PDB file of C-alpha atoms in Angstrom:
ATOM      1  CA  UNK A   1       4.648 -15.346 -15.688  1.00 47.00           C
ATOM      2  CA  UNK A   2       4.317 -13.046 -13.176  1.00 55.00           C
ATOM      3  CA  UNK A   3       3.221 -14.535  -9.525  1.00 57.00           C
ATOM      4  CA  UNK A   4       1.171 -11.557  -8.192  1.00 58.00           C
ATOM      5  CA  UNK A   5      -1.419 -12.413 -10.332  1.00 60.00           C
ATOM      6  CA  UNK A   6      -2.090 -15.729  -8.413  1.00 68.00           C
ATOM      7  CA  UNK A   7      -1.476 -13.318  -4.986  1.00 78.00           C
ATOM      8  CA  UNK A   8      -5.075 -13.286  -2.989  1.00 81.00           C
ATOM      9  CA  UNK A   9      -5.799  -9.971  -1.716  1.00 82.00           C
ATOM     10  CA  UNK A  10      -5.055  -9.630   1.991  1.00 79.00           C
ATOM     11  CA  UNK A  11      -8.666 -10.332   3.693  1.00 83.00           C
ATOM     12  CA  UNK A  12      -7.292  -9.806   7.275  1.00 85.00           C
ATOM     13  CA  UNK A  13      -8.876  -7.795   9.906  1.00 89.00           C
ATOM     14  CA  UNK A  14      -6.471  -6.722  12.654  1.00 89.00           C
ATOM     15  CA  UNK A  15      -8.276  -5.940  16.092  1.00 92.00           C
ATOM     16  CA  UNK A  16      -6.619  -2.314  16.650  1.00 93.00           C
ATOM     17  CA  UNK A  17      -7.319  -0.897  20.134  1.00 93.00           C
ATOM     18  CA  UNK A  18      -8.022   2.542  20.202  1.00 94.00           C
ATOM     19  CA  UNK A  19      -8.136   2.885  23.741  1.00 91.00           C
ATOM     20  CA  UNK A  20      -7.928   6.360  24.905  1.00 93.00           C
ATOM     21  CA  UNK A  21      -5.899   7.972  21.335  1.00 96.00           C
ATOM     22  CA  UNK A  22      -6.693  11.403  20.010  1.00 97.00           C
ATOM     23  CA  UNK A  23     -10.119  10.781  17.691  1.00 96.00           C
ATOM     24  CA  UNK A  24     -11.801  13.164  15.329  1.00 95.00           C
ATOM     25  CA  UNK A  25     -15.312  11.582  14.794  1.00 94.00           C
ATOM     26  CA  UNK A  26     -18.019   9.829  17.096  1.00 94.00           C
ATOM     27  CA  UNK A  27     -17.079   6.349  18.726  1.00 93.00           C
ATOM     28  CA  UNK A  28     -20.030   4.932  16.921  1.00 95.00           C
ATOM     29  CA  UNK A  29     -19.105   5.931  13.481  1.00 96.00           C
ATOM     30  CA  UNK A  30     -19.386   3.548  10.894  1.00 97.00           C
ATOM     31  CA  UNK A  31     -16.082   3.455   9.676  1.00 97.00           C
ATOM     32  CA  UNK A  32     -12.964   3.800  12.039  1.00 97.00           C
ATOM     33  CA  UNK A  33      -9.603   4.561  10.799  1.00 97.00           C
ATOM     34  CA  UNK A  34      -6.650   4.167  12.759  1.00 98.00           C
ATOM     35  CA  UNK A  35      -3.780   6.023  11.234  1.00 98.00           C
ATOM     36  CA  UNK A  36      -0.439   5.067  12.431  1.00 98.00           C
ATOM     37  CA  UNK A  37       2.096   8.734  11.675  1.00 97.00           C
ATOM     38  CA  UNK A  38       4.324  10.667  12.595  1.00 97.00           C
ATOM     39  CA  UNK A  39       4.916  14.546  12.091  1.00 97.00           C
ATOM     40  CA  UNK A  40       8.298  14.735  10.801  1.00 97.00           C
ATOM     41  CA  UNK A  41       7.164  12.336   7.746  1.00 97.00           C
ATOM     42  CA  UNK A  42       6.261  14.055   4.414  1.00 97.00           C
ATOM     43  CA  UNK A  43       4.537  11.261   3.072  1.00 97.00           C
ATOM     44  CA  UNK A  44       2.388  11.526   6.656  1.00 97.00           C
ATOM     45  CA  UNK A  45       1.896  15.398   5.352  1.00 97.00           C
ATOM     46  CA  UNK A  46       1.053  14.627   2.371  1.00 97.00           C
ATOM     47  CA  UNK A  47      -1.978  12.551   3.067  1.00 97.00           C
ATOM     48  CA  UNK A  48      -3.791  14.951   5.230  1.00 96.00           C
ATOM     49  CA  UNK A  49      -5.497  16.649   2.396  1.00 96.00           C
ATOM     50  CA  UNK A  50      -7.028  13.293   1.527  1.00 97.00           C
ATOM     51  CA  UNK A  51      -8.191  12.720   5.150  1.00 96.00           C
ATOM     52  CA  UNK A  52      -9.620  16.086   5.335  1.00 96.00           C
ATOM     53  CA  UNK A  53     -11.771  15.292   2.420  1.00 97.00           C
ATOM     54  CA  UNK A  54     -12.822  12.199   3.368  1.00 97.00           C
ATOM     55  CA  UNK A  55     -14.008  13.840   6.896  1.00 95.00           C
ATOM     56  CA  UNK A  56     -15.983  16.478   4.928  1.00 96.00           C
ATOM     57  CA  UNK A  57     -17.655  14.453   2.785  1.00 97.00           C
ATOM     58  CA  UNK A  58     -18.476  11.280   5.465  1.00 96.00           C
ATOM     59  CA  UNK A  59     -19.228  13.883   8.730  1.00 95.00           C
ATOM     60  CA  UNK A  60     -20.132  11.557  11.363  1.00 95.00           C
ATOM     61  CA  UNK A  61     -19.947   8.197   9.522  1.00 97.00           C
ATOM     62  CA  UNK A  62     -16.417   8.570   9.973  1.00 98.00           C
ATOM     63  CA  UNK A  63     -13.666   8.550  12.708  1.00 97.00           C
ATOM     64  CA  UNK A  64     -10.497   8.656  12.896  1.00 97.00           C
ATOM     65  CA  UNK A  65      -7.476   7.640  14.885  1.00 97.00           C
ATOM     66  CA  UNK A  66      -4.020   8.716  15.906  1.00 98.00           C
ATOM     67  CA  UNK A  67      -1.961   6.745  17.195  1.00 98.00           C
ATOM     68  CA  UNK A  68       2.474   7.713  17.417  1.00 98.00           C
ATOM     69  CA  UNK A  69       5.028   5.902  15.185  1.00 97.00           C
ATOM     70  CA  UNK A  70       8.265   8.536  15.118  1.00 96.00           C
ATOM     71  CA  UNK A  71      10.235   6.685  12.668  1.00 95.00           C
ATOM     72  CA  UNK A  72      13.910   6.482  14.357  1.00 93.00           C
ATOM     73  CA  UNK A  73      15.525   8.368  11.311  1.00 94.00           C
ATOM     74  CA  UNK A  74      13.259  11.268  12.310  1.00 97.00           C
ATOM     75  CA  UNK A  75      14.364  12.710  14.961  1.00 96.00           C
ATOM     76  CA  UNK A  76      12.178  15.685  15.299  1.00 97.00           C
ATOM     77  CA  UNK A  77       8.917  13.271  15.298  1.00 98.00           C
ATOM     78  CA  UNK A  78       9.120  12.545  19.456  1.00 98.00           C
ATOM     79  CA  UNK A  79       9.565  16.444  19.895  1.00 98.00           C
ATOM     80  CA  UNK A  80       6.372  17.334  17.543  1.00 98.00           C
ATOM     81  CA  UNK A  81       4.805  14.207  19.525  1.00 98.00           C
ATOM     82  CA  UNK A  82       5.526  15.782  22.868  1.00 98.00           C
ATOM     83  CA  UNK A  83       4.386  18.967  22.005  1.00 98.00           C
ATOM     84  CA  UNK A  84       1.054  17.125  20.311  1.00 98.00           C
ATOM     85  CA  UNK A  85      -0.033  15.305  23.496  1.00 98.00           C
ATOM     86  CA  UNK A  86       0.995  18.317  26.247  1.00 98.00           C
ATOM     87  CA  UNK A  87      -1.425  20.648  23.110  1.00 98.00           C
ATOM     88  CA  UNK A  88      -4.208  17.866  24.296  1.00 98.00           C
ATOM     89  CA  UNK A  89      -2.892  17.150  27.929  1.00 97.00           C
ATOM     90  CA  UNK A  90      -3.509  21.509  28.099  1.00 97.00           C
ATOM     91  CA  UNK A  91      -6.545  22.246  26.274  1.00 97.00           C
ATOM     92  CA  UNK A  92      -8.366  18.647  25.550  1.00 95.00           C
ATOM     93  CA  UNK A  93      -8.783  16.259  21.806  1.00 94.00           C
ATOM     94  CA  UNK A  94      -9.416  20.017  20.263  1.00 96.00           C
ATOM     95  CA  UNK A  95      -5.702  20.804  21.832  1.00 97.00           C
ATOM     96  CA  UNK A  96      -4.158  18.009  20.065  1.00 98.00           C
ATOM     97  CA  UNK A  97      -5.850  18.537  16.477  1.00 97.00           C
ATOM     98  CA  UNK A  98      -5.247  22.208  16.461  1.00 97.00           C
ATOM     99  CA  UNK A  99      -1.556  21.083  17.429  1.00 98.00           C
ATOM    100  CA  UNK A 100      -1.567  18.053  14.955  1.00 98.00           C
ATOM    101  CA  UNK A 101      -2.550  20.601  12.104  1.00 97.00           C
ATOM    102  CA  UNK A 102      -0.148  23.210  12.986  1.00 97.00           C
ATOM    103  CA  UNK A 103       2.909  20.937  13.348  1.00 98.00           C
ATOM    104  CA  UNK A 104       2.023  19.481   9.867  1.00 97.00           C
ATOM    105  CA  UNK A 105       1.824  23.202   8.394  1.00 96.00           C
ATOM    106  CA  UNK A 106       5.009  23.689  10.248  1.00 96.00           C
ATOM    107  CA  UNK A 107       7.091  20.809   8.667  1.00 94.00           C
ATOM    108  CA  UNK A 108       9.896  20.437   7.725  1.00 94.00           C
ATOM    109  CA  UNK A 109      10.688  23.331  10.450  1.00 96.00           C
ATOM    110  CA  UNK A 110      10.255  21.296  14.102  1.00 97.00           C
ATOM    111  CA  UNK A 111      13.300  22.264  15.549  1.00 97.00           C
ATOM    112  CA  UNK A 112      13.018  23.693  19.144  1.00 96.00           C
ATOM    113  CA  UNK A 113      12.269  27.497  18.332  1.00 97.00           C
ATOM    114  CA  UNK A 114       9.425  26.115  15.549  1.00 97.00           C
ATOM    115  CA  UNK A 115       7.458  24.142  17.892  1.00 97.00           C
ATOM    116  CA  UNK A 116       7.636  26.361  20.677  1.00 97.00           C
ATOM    117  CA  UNK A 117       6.089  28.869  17.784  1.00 97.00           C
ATOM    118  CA  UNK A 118       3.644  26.313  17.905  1.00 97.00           C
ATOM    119  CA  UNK A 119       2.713  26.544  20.860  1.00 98.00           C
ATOM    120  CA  UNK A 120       2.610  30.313  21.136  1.00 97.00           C
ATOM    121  CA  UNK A 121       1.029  30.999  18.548  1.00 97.00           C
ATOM    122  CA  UNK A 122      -1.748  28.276  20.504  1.00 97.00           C
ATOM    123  CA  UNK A 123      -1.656  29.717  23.237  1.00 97.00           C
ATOM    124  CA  UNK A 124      -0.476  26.961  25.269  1.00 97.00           C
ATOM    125  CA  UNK A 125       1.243  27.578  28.192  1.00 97.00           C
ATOM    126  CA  UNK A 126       4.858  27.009  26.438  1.00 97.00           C
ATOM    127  CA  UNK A 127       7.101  26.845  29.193  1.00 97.00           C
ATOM    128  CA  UNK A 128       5.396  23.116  30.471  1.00 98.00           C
ATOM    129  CA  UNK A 129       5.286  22.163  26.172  1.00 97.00           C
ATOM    130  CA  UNK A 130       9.221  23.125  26.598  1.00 97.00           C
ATOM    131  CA  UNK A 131       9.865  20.733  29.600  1.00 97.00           C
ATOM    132  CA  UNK A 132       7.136  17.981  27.981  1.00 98.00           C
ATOM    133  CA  UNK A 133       9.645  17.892  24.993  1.00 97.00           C
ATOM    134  CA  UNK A 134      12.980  18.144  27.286  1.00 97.00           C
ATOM    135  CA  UNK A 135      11.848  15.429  29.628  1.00 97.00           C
ATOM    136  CA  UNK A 136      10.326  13.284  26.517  1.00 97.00           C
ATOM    137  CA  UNK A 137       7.268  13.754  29.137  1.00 97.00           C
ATOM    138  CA  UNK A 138       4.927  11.176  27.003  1.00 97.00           C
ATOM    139  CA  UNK A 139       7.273   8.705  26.309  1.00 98.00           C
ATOM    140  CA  UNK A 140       5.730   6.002  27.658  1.00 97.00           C
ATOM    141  CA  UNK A 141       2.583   7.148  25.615  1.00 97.00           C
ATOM    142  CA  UNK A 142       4.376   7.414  22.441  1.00 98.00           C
ATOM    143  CA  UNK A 143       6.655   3.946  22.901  1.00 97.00           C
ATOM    144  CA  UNK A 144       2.850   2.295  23.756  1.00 97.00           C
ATOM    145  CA  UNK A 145       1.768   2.982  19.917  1.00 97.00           C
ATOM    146  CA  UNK A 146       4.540   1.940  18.631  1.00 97.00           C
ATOM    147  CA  UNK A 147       4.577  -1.165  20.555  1.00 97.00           C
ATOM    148  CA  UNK A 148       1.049  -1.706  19.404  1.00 97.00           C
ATOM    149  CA  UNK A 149       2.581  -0.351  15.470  1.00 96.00           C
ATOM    150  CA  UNK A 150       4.571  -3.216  15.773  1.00 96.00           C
ATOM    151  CA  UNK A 151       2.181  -6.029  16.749  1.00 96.00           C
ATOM    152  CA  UNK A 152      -0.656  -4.919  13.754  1.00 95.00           C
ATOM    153  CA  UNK A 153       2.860  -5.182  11.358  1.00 93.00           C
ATOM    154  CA  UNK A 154       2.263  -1.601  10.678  1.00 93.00           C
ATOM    155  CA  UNK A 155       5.729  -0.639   9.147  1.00 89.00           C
ATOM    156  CA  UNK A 156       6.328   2.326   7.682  1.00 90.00           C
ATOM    157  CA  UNK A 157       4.067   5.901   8.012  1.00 95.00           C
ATOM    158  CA  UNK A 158       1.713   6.755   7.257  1.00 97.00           C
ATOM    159  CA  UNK A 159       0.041   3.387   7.708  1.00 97.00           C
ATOM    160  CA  UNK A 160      -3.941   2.477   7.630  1.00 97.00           C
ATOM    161  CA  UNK A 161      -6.454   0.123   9.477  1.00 97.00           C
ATOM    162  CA  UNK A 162      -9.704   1.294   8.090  1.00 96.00           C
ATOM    163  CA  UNK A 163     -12.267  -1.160  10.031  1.00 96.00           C
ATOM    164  CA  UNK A 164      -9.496  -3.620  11.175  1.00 96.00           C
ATOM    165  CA  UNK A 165      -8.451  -3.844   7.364  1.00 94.00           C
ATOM    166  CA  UNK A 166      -4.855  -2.502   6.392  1.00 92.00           C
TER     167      UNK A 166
END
């Protein structure tokens, strides 16, 4: 006999803030997803394809969320993250997606002289997206997600809430 069968499926619905997180869609969208990633994570990668599509074919009945979890065996994540939130910090929620997409294209390569191609080839003013990533400038941004990662039981990247539901 196998148990799952008798499992009920999982009917919670998580409140996740969004607060003030990097968002491609309208606030009023019908459907919110909060995706919980980080840039270093090829499973994170490969998903992006899949989100793409989905915000093609919904347009403004959809939204969607970032929000930080650098897994600790990844330790070019809080670099990419850095550079991520100075991309937005410097040129707005366009900044960070343009950054967001690049760093994905970029991985695996995130060491130091890859994201400050990043943020060259963005035109970003590099020498502040060098000290953001020195100084672990958004730290306190980034450690706030995963704080919140943790509370929601989001373990593991990439991980969903689409409308509350994981």
């Amino acid at each position: 006999d196998d148990d799952d069968d008798d499992k009920k499926p999982d009917t919670t619905v998580w409140k996740v803030p969004v607060g003030g997180s990097p968002a491609r869609g309208k606030a009023t969208a019908l459907v919110t997803i909060v995706e919980f990633s980080d840039f270093q994570c090829p499973y994170c990668k490969r998903v992006e394809p899949a989100l793409e599509e989905l915000r093609r074919s919904y347009g403004d009945k959809l939204r969607v969320v970032w929000k930080d979890e650098p897994l600790p065996f990844h330790p070019r994540a809080v670099p990419a993250a850095n550079l991520a939130i100075e991309a937005r910090a410097q040129k707005g929620d366009k900044g960070f997606w343009d950054a967001h997409d690049k760093l994905f294209e970029s991985q695996p390569k995130l060491e130091d002289a890859d994201l400050e191609k990043v943020a060259t080839d963005m035109k970003l003013d590099v020498k502040k997206v060098q000290d953001a990533i020195k100084a672990n400038k958004y730290k306190k941004e980034i450690d706030a997600d995963m704080e919140l990662a943790d509370d929601v039981q989001a373990s593991g990247t990439p991980h969903f809430f689409v409308n509350g539901r994981r």
